[in-house]
PDB file of C-alpha atoms in Angstrom:
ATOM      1  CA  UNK I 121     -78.019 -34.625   8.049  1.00  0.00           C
ATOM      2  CA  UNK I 122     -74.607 -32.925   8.606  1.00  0.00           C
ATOM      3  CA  UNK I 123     -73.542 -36.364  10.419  1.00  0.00           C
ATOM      4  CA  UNK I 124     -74.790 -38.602   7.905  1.00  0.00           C
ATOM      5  CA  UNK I 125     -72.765 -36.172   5.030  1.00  0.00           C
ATOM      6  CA  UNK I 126     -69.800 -35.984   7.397  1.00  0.00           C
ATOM      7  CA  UNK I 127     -69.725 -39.702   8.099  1.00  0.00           C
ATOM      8  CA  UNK I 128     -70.061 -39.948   4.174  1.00  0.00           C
ATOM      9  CA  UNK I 129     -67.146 -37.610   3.516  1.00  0.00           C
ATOM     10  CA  UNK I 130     -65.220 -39.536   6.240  1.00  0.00           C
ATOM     11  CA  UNK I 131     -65.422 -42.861   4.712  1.00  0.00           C
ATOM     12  CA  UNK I 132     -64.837 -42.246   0.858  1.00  0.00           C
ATOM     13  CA  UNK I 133     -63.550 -38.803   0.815  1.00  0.00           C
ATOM     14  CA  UNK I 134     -59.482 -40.233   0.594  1.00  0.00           C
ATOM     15  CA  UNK I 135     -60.482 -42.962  -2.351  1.00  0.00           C
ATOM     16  CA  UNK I 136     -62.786 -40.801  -4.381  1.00  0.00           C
ATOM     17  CA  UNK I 137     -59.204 -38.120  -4.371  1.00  0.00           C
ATOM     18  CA  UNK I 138     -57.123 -40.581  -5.441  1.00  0.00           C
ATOM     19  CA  UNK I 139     -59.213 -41.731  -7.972  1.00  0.00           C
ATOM     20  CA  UNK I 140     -59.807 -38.419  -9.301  1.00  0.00           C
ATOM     21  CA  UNK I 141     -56.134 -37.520  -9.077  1.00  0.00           C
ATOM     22  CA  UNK I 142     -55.785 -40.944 -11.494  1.00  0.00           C
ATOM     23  CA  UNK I 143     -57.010 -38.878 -13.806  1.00  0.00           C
ATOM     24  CA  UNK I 144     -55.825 -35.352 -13.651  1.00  0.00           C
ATOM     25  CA  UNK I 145     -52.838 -35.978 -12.406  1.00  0.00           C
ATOM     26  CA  UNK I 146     -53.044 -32.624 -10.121  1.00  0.00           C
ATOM     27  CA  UNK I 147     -53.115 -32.285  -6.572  1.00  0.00           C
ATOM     28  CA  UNK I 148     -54.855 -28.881  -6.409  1.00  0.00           C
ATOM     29  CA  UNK I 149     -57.153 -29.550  -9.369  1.00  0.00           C
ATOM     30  CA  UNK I 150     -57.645 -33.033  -7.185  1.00  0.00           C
ATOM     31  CA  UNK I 151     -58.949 -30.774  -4.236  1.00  0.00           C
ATOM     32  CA  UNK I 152     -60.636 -28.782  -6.103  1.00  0.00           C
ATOM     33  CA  UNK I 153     -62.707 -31.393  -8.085  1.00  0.00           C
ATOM     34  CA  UNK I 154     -63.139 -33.266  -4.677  1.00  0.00           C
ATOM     35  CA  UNK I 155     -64.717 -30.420  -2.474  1.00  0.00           C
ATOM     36  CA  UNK I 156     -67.157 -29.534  -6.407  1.00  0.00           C
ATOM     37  CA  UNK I 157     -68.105 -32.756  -5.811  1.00  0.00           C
ATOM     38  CA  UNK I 158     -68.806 -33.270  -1.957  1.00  0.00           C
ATOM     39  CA  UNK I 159     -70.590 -30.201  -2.519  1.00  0.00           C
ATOM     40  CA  UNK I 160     -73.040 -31.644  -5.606  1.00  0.00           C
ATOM     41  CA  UNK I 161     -73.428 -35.030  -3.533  1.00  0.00           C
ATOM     42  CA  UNK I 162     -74.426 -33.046  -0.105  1.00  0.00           C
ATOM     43  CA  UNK I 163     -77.335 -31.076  -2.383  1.00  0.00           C
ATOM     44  CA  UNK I 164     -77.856 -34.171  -4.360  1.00  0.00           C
ATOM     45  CA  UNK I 165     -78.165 -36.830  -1.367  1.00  0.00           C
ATOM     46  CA  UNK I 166     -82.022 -37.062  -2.112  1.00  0.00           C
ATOM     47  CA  UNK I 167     -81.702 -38.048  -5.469  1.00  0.00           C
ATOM     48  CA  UNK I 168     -79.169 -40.946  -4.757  1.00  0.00           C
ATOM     49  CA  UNK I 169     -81.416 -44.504  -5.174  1.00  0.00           C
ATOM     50  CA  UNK I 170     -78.705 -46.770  -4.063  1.00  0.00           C
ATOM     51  CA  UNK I 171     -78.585 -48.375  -7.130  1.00  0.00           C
ATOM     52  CA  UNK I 172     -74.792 -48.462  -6.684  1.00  0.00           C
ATOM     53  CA  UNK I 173     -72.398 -48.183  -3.944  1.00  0.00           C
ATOM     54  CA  UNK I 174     -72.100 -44.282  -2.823  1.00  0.00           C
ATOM     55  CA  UNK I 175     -68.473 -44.383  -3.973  1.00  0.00           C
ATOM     56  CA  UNK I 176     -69.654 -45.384  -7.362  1.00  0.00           C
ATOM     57  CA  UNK I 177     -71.768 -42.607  -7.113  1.00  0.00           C
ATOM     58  CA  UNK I 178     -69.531 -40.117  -5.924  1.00  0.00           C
ATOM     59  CA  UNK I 179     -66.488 -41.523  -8.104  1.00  0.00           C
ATOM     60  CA  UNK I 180     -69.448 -40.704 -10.908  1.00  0.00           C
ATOM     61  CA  UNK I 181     -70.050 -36.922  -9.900  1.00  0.00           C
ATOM     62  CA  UNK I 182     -66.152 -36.713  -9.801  1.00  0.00           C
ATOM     63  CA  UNK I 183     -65.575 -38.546 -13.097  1.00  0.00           C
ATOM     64  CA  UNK I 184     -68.675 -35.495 -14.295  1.00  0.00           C
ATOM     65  CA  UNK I 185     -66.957 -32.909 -12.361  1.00  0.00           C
ATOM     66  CA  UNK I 186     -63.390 -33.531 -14.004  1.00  0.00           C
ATOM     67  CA  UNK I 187     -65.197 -33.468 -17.401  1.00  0.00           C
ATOM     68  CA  UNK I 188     -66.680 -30.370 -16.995  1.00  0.00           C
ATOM     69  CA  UNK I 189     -63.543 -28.570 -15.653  1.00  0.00           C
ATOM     70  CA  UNK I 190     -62.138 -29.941 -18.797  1.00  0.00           C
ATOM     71  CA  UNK I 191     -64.352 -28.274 -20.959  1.00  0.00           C
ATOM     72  CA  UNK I 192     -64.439 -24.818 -19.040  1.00  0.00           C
ATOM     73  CA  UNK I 193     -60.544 -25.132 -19.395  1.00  0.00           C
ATOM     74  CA  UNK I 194     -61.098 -25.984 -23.088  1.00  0.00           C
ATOM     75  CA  UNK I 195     -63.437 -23.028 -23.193  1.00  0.00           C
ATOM     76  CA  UNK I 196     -61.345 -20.094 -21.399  1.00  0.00           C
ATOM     77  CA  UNK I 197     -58.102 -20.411 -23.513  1.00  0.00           C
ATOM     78  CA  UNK I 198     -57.433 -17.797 -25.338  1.00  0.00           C
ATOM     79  CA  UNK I 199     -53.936 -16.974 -27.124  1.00  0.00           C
ATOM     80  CA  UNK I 200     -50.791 -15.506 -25.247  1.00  0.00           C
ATOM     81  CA  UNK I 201     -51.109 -12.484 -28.644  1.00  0.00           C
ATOM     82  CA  UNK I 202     -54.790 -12.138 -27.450  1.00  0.00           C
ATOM     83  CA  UNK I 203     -54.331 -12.095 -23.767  1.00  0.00           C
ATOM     84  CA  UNK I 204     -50.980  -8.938 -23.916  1.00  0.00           C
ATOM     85  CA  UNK I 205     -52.841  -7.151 -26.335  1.00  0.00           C
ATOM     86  CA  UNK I 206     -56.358  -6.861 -24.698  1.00  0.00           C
ATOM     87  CA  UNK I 207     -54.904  -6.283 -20.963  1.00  0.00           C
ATOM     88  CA  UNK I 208     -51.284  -4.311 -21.147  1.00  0.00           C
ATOM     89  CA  UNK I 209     -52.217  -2.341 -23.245  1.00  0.00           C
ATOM     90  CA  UNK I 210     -55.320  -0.908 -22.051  1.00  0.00           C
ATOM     91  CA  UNK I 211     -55.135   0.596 -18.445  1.00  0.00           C
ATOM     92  CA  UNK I 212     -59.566   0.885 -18.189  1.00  0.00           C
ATOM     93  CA  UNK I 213     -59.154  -2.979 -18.422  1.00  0.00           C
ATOM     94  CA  UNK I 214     -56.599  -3.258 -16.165  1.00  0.00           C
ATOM     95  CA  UNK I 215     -58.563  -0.902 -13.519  1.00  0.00           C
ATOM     96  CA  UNK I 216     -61.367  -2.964 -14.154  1.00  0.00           C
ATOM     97  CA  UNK I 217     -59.619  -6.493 -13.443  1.00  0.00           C
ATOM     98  CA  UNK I 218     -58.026  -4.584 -10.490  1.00  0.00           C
ATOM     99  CA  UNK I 219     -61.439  -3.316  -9.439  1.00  0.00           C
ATOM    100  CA  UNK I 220     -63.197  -6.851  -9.485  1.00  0.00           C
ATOM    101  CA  UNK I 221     -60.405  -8.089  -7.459  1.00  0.00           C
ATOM    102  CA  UNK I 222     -61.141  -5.403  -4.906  1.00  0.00           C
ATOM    103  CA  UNK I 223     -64.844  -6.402  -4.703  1.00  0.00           C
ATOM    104  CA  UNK I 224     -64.323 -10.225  -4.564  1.00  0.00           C
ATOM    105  CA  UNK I 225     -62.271  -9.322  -1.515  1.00  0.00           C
ATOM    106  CA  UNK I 226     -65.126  -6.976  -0.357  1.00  0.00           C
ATOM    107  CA  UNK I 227     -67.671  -9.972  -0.362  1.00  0.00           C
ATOM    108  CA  UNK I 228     -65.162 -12.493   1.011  1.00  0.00           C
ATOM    109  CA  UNK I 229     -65.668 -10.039   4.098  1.00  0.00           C
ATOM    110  CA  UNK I 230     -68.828 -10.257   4.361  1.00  0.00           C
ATOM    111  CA  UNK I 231     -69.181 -14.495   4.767  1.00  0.00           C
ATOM    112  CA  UNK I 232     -70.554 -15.248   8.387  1.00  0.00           C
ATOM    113  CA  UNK I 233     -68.096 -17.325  10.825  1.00  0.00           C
ATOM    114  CA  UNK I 234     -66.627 -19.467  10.519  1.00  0.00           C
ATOM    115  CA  UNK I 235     -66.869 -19.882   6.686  1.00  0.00           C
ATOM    116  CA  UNK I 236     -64.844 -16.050   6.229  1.00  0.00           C
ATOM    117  CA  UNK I 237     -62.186 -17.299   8.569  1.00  0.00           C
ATOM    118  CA  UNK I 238     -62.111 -20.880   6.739  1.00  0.00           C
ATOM    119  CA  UNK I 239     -61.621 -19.176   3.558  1.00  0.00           C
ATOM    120  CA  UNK I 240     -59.297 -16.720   4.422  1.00  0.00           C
ATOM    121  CA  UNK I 241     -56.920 -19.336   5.961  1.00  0.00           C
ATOM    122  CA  UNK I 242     -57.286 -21.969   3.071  1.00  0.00           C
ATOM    123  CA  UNK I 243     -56.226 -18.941   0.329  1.00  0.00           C
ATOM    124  CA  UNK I 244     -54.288 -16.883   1.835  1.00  0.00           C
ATOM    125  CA  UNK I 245     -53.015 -18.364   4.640  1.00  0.00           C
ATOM    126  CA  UNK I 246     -52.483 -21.592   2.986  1.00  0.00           C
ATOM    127  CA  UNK I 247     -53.257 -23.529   5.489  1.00  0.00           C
ATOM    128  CA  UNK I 248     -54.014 -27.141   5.212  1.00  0.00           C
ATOM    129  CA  UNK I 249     -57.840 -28.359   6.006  1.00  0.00           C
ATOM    130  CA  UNK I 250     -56.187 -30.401   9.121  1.00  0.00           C
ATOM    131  CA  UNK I 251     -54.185 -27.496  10.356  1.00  0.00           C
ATOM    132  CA  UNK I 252     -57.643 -25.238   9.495  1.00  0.00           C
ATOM    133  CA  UNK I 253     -59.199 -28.101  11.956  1.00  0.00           C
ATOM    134  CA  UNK I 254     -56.859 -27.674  14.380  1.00  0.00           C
ATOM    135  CA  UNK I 255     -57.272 -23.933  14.685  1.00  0.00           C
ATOM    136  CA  UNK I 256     -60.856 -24.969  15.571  1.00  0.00           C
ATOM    137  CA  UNK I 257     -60.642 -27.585  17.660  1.00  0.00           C
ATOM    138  CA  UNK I 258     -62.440 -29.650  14.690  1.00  0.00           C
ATOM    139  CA  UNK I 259     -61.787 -32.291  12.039  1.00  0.00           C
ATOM    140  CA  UNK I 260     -60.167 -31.996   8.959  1.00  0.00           C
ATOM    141  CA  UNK I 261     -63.526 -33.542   7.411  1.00  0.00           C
ATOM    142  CA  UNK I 262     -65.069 -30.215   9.145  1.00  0.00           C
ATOM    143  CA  UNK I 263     -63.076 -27.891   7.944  1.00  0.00           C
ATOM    144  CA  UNK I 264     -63.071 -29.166   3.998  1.00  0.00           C
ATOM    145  CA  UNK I 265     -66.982 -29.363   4.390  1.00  0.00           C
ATOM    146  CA  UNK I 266     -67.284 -25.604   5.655  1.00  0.00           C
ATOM    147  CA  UNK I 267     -64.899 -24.647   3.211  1.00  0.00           C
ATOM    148  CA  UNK I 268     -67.058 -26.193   0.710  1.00  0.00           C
ATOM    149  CA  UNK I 269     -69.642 -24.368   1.602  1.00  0.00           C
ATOM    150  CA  UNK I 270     -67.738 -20.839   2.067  1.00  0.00           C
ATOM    151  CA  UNK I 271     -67.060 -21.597  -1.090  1.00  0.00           C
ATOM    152  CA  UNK I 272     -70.492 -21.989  -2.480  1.00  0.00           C
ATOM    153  CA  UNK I 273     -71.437 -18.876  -0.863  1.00  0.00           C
ATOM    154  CA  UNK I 274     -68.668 -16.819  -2.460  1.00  0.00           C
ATOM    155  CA  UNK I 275     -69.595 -17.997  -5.643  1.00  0.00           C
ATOM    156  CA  UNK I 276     -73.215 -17.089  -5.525  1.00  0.00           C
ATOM    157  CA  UNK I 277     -72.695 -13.719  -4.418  1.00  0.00           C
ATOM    158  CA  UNK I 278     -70.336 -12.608  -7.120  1.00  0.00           C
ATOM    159  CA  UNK I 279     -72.937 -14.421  -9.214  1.00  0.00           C
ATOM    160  CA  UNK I 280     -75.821 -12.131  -7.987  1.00  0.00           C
ATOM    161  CA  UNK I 281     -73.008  -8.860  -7.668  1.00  0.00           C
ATOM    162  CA  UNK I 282     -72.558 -10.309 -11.519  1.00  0.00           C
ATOM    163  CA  UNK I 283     -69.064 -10.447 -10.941  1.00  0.00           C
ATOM    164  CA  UNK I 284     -68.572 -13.674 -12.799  1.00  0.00           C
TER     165      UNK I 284
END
């Protein structure tokens, strides 16, 4: 199944970016919304009927995925008078915001190889996935898939720490 989803990721991965960069306009947001989407179409390969192409399908859970970003973006604004008063101001907050940091960085530790390393190089080595394929002797398609899913992880542990 890994094949199948890397052979999948291989042949539409670089058409379904630039069509979601046609309408963001973003190159990190691009990546972003790619890899959300890889991800939902690797859980969601059971459900796909093949009553379209798979990059009509894909380009669909990217059109979805772009969307919803929108509206989480729409969502999380909040004013700059809003944003100085709740956080300078208040050092408890501040330790708190510091504190979550601390413990996102605690769980990033405690992904299993090679997703930890994968992560760690993306964010704060920014590395690119083809030089994070290189360091493992491995695709770039591998290392955006495993990143993916590092990814994934992360985000359901601070889910379950309810960090988030």
């Amino acid at each position: 199944m890994d094949e199948d989803f890397n052979e999948i990721y291989r042949l539409y991965a670089k058409e379904v970016y630039r069509y979601i960069l046609s309408l963001c306009r973003d190159t990190t947001l691009a990546d972003d919304i790619l890899q959300n989407t890889m991800l939902k179409a690797f859980d969601n390969i059971g459900s796909f009927t093949g009553g379209c192409s798979v990059k009509t399908w894909l380009c669909s859970i990217a059109r979805n995925e772009y969307f919803n970003h929108l509206k989480k973006a729409d969502n999380n604004k909040v004013s700059l008078d809003e944003n100085t008063d709740s956080k300078s101001d208040n050092p408890e907050e501040r330790a708190i915001s510091n504190l979550s940091a601390v413990d996102i960085l605690k769980l990033v530790h405690t992904l299993e190889e090679p997703f930890r390393e994968i992560f760690t190089l993306r964010f704060y080595g920014e590395l690119k996935f083809s030089e994070i394929g290189e360091v493992f002797g491995k695709s770039e398609n591998w290392a955006r898939v495993n990143f993916f899913r590092a990814r994934e992880k992360l985000a359901r542990m601070l889910e379950k720490e309810d960090l988030i």
